[in-house]
Coordinates of C-alpha atoms in Angstrom, one line a residue:
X89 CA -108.0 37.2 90.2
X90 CA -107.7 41.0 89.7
X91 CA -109.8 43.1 86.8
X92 CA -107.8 44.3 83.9
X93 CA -107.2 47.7 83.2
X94 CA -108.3 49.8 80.2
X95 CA -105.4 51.4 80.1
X96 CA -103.1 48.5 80.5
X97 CA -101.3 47.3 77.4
X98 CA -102.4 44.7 75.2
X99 CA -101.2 41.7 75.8
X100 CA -99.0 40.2 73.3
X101 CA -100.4 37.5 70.4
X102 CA -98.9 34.2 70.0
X103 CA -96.2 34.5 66.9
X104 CA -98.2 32.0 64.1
X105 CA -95.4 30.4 61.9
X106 CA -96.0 31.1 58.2
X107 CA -96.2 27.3 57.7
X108 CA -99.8 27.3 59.6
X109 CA -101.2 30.0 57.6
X110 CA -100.1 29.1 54.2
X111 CA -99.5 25.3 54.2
X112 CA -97.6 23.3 51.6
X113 CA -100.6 21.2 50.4
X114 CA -103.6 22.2 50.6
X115 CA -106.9 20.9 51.6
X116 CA -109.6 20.4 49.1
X117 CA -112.8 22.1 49.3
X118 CA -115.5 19.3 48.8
X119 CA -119.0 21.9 50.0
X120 CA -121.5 20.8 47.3
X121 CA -122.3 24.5 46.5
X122 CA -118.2 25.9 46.9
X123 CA -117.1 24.5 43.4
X124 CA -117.1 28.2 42.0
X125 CA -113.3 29.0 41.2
X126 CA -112.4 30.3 44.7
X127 CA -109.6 28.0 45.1
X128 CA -108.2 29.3 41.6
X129 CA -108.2 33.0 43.1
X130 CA -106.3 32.0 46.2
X131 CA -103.8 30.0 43.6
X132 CA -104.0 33.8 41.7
X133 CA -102.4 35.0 44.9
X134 CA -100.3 33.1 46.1
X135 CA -98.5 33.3 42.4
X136 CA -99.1 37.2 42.6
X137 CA -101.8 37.3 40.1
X138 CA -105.1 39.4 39.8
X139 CA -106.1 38.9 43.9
X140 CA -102.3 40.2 45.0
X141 CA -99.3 39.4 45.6
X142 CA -97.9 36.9 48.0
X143 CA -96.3 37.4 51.6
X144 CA -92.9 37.3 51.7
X145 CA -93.1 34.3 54.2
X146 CA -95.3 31.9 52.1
X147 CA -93.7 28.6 51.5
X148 CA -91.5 28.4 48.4
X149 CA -93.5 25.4 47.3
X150 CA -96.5 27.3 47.4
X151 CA -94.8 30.5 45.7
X152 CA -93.3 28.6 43.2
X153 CA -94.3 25.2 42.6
X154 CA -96.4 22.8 41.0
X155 CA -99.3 25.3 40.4
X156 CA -98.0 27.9 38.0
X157 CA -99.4 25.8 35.1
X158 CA -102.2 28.0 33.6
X159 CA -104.7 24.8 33.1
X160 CA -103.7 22.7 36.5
X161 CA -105.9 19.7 35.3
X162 CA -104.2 19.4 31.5
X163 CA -100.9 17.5 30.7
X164 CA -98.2 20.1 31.0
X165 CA -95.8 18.8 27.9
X166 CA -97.6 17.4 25.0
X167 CA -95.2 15.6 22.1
X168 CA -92.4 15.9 24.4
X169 CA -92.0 19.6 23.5
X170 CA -95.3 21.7 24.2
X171 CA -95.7 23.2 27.1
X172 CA -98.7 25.0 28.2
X173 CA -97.0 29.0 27.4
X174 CA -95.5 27.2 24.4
X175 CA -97.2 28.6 20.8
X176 CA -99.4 27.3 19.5
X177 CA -100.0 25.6 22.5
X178 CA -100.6 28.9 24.5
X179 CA -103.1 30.5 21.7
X180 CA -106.7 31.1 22.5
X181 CA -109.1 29.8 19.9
X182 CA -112.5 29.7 19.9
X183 CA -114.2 27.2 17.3
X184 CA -117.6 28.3 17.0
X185 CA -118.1 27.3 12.8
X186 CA -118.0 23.8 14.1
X187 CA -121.8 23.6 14.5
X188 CA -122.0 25.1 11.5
X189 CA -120.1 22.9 9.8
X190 CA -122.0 19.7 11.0
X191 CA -125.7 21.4 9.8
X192 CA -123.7 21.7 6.8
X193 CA -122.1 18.3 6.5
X194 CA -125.9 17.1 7.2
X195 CA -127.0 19.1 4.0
X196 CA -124.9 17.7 1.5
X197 CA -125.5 14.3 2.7
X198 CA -129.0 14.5 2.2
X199 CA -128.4 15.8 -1.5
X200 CA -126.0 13.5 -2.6
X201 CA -127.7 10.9 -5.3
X202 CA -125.0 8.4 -6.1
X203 CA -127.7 6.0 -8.1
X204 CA -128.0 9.2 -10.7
X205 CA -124.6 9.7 -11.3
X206 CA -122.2 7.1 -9.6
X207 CA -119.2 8.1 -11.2
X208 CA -119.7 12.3 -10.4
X209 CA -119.8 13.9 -13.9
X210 CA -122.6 15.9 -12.6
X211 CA -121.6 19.7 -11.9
X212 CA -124.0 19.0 -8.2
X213 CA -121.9 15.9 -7.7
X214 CA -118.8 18.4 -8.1
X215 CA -120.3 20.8 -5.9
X216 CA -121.2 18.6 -3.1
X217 CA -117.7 17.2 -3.2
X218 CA -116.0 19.7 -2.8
X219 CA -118.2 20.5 -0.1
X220 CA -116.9 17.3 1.3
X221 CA -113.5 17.5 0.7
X222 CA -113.8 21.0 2.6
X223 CA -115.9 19.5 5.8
X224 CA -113.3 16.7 6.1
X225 CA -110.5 19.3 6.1
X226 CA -112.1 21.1 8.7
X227 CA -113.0 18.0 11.1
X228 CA -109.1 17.0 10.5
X229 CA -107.7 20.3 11.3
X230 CA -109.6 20.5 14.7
X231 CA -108.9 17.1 15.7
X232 CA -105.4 18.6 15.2
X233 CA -105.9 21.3 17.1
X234 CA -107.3 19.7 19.7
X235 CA -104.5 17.1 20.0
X236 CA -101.8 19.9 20.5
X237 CA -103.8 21.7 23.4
X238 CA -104.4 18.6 25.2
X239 CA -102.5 15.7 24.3
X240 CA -103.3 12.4 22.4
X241 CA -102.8 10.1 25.6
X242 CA -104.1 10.3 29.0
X243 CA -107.3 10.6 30.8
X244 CA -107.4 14.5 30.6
X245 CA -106.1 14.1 27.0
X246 CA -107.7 14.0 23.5
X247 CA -108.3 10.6 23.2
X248 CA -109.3 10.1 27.2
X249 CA -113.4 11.2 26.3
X250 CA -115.7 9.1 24.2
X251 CA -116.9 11.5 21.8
X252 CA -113.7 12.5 21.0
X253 CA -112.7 9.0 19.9
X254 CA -116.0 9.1 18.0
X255 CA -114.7 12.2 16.3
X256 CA -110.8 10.2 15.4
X257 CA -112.7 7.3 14.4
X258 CA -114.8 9.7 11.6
X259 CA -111.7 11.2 10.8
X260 CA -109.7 8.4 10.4
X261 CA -112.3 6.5 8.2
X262 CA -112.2 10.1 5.9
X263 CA -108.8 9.2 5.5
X264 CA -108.9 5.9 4.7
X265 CA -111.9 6.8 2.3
X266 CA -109.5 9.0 0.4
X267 CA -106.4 6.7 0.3
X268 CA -108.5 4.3 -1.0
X269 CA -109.9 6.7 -3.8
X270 CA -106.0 7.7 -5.2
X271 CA -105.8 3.9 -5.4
X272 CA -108.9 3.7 -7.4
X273 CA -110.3 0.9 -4.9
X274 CA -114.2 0.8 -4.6
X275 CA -114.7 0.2 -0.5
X276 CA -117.9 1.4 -0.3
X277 CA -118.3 0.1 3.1
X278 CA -116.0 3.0 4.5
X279 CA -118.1 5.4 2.9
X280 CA -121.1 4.4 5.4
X281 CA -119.2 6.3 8.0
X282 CA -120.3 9.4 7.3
X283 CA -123.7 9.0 8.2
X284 CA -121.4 9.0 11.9
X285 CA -120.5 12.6 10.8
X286 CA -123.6 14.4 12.1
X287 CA -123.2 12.6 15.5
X288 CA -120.4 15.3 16.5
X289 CA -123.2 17.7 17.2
X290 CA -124.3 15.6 20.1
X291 CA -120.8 17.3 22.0
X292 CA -121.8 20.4 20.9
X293 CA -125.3 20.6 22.1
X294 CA -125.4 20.0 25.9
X295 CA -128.8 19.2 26.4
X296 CA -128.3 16.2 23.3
X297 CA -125.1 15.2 25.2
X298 CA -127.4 14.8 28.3
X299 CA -130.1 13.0 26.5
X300 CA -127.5 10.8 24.8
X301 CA -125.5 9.9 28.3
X302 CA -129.0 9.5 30.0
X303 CA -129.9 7.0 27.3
X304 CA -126.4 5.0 28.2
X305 CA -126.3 5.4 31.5
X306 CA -129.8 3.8 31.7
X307 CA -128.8 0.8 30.0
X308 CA -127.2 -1.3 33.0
X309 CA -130.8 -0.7 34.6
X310 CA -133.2 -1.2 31.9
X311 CA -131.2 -4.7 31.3
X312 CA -133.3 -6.2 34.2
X313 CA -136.4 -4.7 32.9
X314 CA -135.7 -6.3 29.1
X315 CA -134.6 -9.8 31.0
X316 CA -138.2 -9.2 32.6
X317 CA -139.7 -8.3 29.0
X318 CA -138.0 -11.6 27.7
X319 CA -139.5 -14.3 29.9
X320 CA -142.8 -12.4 29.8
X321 CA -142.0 -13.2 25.8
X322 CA -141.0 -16.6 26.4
X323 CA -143.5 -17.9 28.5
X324 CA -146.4 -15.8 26.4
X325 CA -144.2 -17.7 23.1
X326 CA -144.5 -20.9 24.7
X327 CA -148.1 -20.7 25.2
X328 CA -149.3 -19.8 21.5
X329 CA -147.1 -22.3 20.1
X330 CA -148.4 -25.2 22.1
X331 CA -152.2 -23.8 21.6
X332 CA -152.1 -22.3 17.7
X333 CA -148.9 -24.0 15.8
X334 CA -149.9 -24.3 12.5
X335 CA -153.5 -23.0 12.5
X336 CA -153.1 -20.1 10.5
X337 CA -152.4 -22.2 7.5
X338 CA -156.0 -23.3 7.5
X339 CA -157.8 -23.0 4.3
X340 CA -160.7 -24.5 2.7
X341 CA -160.2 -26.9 -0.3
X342 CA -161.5 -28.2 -3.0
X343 CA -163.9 -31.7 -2.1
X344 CA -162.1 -34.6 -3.1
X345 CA -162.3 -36.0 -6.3
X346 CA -164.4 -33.5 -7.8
X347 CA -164.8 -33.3 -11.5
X348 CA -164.9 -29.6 -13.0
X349 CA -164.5 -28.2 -16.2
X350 CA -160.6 -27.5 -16.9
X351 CA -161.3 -24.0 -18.4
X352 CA -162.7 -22.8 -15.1
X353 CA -159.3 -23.0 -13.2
X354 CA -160.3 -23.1 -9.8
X355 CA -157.8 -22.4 -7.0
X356 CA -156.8 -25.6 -4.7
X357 CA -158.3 -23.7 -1.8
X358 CA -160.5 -20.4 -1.4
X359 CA -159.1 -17.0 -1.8
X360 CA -160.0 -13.7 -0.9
X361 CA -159.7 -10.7 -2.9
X362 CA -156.9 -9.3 -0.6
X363 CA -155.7 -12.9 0.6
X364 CA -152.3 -12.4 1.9
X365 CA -153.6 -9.9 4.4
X366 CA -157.1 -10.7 4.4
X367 CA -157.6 -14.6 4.4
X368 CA -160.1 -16.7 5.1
X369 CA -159.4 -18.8 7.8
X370 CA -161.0 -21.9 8.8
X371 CA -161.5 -24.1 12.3
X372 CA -160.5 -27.4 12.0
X373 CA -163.4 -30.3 13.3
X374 CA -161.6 -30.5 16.1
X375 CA -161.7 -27.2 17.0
X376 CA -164.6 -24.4 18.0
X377 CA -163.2 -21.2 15.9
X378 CA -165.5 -19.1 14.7
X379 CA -165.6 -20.0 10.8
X380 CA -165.5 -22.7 9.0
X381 CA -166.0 -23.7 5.1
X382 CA -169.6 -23.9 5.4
X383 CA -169.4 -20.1 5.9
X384 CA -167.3 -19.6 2.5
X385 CA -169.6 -16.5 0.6
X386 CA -170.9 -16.9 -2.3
X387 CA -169.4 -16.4 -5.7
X388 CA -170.3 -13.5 -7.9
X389 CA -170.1 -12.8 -11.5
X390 CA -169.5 -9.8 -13.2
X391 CA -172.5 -7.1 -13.0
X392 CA -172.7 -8.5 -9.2
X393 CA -175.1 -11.4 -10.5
X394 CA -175.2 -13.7 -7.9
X395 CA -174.6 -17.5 -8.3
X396 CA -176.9 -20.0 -6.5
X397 CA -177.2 -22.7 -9.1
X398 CA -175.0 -26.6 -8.3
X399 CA -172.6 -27.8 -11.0
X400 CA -175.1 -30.7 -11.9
X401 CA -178.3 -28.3 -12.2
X402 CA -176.9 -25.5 -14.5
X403 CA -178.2 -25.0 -17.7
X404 CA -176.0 -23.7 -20.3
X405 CA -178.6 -22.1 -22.4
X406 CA -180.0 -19.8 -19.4
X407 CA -177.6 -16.9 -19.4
X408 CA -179.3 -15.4 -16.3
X409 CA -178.0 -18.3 -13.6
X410 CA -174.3 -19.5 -12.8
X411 CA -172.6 -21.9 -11.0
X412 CA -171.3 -20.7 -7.3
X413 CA -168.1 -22.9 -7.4
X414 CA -167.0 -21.4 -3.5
X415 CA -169.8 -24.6 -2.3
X416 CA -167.5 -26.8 -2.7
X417 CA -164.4 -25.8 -0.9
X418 CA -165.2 -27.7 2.0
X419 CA -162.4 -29.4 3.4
X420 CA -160.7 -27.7 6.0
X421 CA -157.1 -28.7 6.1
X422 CA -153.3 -26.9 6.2
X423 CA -152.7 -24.3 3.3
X424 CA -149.0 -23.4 2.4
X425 CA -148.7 -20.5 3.5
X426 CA -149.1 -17.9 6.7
X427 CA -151.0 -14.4 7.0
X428 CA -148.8 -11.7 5.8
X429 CA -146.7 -13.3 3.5
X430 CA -145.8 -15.6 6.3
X431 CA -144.4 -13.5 8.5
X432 CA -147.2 -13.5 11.2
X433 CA -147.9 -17.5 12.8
X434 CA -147.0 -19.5 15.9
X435 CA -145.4 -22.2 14.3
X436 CA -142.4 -21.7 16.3
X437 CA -141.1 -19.9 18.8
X438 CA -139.3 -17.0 17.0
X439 CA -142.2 -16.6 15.0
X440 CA -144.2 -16.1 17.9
X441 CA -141.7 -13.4 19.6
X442 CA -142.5 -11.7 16.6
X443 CA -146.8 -11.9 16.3
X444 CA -146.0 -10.7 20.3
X445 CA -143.9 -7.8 19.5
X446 CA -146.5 -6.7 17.1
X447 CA -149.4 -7.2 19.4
X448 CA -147.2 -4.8 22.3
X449 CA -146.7 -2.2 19.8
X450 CA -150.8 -1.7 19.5
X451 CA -150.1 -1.6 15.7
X452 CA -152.5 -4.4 13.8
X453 CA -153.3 -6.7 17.1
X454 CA -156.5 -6.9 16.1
X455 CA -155.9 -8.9 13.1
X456 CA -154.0 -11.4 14.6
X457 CA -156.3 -12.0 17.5
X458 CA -159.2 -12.5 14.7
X459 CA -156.9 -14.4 13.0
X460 CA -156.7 -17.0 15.7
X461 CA -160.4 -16.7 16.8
X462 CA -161.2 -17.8 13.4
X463 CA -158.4 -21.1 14.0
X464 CA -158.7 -22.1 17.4
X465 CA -161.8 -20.7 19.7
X466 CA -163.4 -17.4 20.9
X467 CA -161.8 -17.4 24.0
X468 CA -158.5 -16.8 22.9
X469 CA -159.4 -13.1 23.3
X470 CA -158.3 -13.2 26.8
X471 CA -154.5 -14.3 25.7
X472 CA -154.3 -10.4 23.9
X473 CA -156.1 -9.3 26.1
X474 CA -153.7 -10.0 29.1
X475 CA -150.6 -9.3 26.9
X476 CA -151.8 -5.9 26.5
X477 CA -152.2 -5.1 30.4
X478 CA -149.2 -6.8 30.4
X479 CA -146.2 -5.8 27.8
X480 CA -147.8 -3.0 26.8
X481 CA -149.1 -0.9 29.7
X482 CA -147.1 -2.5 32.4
X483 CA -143.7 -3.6 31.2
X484 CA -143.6 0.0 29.1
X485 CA -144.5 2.3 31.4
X486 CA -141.8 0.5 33.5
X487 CA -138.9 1.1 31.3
X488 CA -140.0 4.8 31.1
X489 CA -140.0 4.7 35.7
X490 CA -136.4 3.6 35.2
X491 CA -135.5 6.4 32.2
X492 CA -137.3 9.2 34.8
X493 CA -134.8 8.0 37.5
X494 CA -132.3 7.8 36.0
X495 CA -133.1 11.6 34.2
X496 CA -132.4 13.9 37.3
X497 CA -128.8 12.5 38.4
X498 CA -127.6 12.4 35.2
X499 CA -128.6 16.0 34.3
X500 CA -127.3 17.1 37.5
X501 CA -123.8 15.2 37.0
X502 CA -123.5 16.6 33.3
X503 CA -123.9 20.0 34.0
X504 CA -121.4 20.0 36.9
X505 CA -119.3 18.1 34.3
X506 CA -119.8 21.1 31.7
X507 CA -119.2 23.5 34.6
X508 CA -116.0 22.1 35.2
X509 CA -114.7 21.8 31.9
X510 CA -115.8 25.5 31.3
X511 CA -113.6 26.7 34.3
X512 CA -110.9 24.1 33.1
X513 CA -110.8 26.2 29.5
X514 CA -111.4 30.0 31.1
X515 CA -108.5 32.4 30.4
X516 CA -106.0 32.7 34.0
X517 CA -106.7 36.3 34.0
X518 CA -110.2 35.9 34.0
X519 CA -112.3 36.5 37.4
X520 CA -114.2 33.3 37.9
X521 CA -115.8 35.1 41.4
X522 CA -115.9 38.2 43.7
X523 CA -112.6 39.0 45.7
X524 CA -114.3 40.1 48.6
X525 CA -116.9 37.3 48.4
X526 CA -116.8 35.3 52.1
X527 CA -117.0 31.7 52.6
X528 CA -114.2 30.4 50.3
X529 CA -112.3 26.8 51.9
X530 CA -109.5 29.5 53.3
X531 CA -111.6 31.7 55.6
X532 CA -113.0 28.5 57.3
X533 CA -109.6 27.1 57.6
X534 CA -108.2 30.2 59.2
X535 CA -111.5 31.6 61.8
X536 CA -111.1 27.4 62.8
X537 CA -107.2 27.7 63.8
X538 CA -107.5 31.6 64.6
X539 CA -111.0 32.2 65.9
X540 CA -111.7 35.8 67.5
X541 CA -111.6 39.5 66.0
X542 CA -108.6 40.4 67.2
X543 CA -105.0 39.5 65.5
X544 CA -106.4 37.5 63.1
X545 CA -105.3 37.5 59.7
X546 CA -107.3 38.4 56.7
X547 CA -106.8 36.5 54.0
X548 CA -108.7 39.5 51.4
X549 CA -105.7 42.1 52.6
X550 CA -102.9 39.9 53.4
X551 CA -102.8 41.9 57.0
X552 CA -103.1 40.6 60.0

């Protein structure tokens, strides 16, 4: 094999058919850092936009086909008409009042006193609805708009994301709210819709919208931790009703067939001064709680004279002594009704969910745990005690493991979402990148099939 000349002629480059370098469909980029608009400036050349202007041999589906549309991802004909360089389609709007709007629509809800004046003679009631009437015209007008940019139908269309159907559903009870008022029909259940109203700032705000979709997409993994939470519940349930059904209604009586004056009007059983909250519970014989109506205090009179005398060794004429009545509740037996107006007991088992909740929350455990110290026995300490470690530091602190999870991939999927809908929406013209920035899914594809400094093809210059 013999050397090569410098001076002898370069030899000739394989001919590259236009096909190769420019081909009918292309590939998708899919590098996780390359979603930055470079495929929309090679799109801006091949149709002879901003980056330059096509070669003459570049495929004529490529020059002009499918990708001409402005906005690639939206319908291109909305109600059968409207293309996408059709006006009003075509016009650039920017609705930045809407935030102000919903602050404002937030306002007025908070000042409206229907109880005052229900039937709006008021000049503020007026005021505020016209206010109203103005905020629903708005809300209606952009769902409008909305609708003729990107369709009603479809999965890139109006009614294809969730908060817009939250925002037609607002809209739609608005209407039926006013068609409803021309008829002079009170449905004042429709009116409970705008409370819904404030919700469209949760599209507005990204970081709410990231909060809100965390909080959903959490919910298919916090179900096995609340199935957890509810046998923990059941079996916790199970064990206070078997041990403590019907022991907070224990109160001491009266003795049995005791004689009293009529104009004393003693209770049936022993009250406190605060006794729905506050009662005095007593432990049965059977039982080993902690009080019992031998422990009743004593009675006092007005002027906090205290009253040691019996019933059958009081003597009228001494003005100084008095009877201390609370002696003789001594029979321990079920009162009618529970601690709390009822609400807290273990007489079933959806009573008990409740006392547990409470106990969980750390908000007024203490009272029930005294409450059944008083029925049952000391000991029952170690039931709170271990539903505490339990449902409140364990099962907790568990939900908030799966919500911290859960927190990084769904910020990182909403704000590529919002990055892609923000290059969806930017203007054709507008320069989502550098021109002469390297690296886009082009320049791989051509060094791959053209490697070597020599002859190859540039796709910044169109030259080869």
């Amino acid at each position: 094999m013999g050397e090569t000349s410098l001076d002898s002629p370069t030899p000739e480059l394989p001919v590259v058919p236009a096909a190769d370098v420019y081909p009918p469909e292309r590939p998708v980029c899919r590098g996780g850092d390359r979603r930055d608009g470079r495929g929309q400036q090679w799109r801006r050349r091949e149709r002879g936009g901003a980056g330059g202007t096509p070669p003459a041999s570049a495929s004529p589906a490529s020059a002009s086909g499918g990708d001409s549309l402005p906005y690639p991802t939206l319908a291109p004909v909305v109600f059968f008409y409207l293309k996408q360089d059709t006006r009003p389609r075509s016009w650039c709007l920017k609705m930045r009042a809407s935030m102000l709007v919903i602050l404002l629509n937030c306002v007025t809800l908070g000042m409206f006193h229907p109880c005052e004046d229900i039937d709006c003679h008021s000049d503020r009631c007026k005021i505020l609805q016209d206010f109203d009437d103005f905020i629903f015209a708005f809300f209606a007008i952009e769902m409008v708009i909305k609708m003729v940019a990107l369709g009603i139908f479809g999965k890139k269309c109006y009614l294809g994301d969730t908060w817009n159907r939250l925002d037609f559903f607002i809209v739609l009870a608005g209407m039926l709210e006013y068609s409803l008022n021309l008829q002079n029909v009170s449905f004042s259940a429709v009116r409970t819709v705008r409370v819904l109203r404030p919700l469209r700032a949760i599209n507005r705000v990204p970081s709410m919208r990231i909060l809100v979709t965390l909080l959903l997409d959490t919910l298919p993994m916090l179900g096995n931790v609340l199935l957890l939470c509810f046998f923990v519940f059941f079996i916790f349930g199970i064990v206070g009703v078997q041990l403590w059904a019907g022991l907070l209604r224990n109160r001491c009586f009266l003795e049995d067939n005791l004689s009293f004056p009529l104009s004393l009007g003693l209770a049936n059983y022993y009250k406190t001064e605060n006794d729905d909250e506050n009662p005095f519970i007593c432990s049965m014989p059977r039982d080993n709680g902690m009080r019992d109506c031998g422990t009743v205090p004593r009675l006092y009179e007005e002027g906090g004279v205290q009253c040691n005398m019996d019933m059958y060794s009081y003597n009228n004429t001494d003005n100084t002594t008095c009877v201390n009545w609370n002696q003789y509740y001594t029979n321990c037996s079920a009162g009618p009704v529970n601690p709390f107006k009822g609400a807290i007991n273990f007489d079933n088992i959806c009573y008990a969910w409740i006392a547990i909740f409470q106990v969980i929350t750390l908000e007024g455990w203490v009272d029930i745990m005294y409450f059944v110290m008083d029925a049952h026995s000391f000991y029952n300490f170690i039931y709170f005690i271990l539903l505490i470690i339990i449902g409140s530091f364990f099962m907790i602190n568990l939900c908030l493991v799966v919500i911290a999870t859960q927190f990084s991939e769904t910020k990182q999927r909403e704000s590529q979402l919002m990055k892609e809908q923000r290059v969806r929406f930017m203007s054709n013209a507008s320069t989502l990148a550098s021109l002469s920035e390297p690296g886009s899914c082009y320049d791989e594809l051509l060094n791959q099939r053209h490697p070597g400094p020599v002859g190859a093809f540039s796709p910044h210059t169109n030259e080869w």
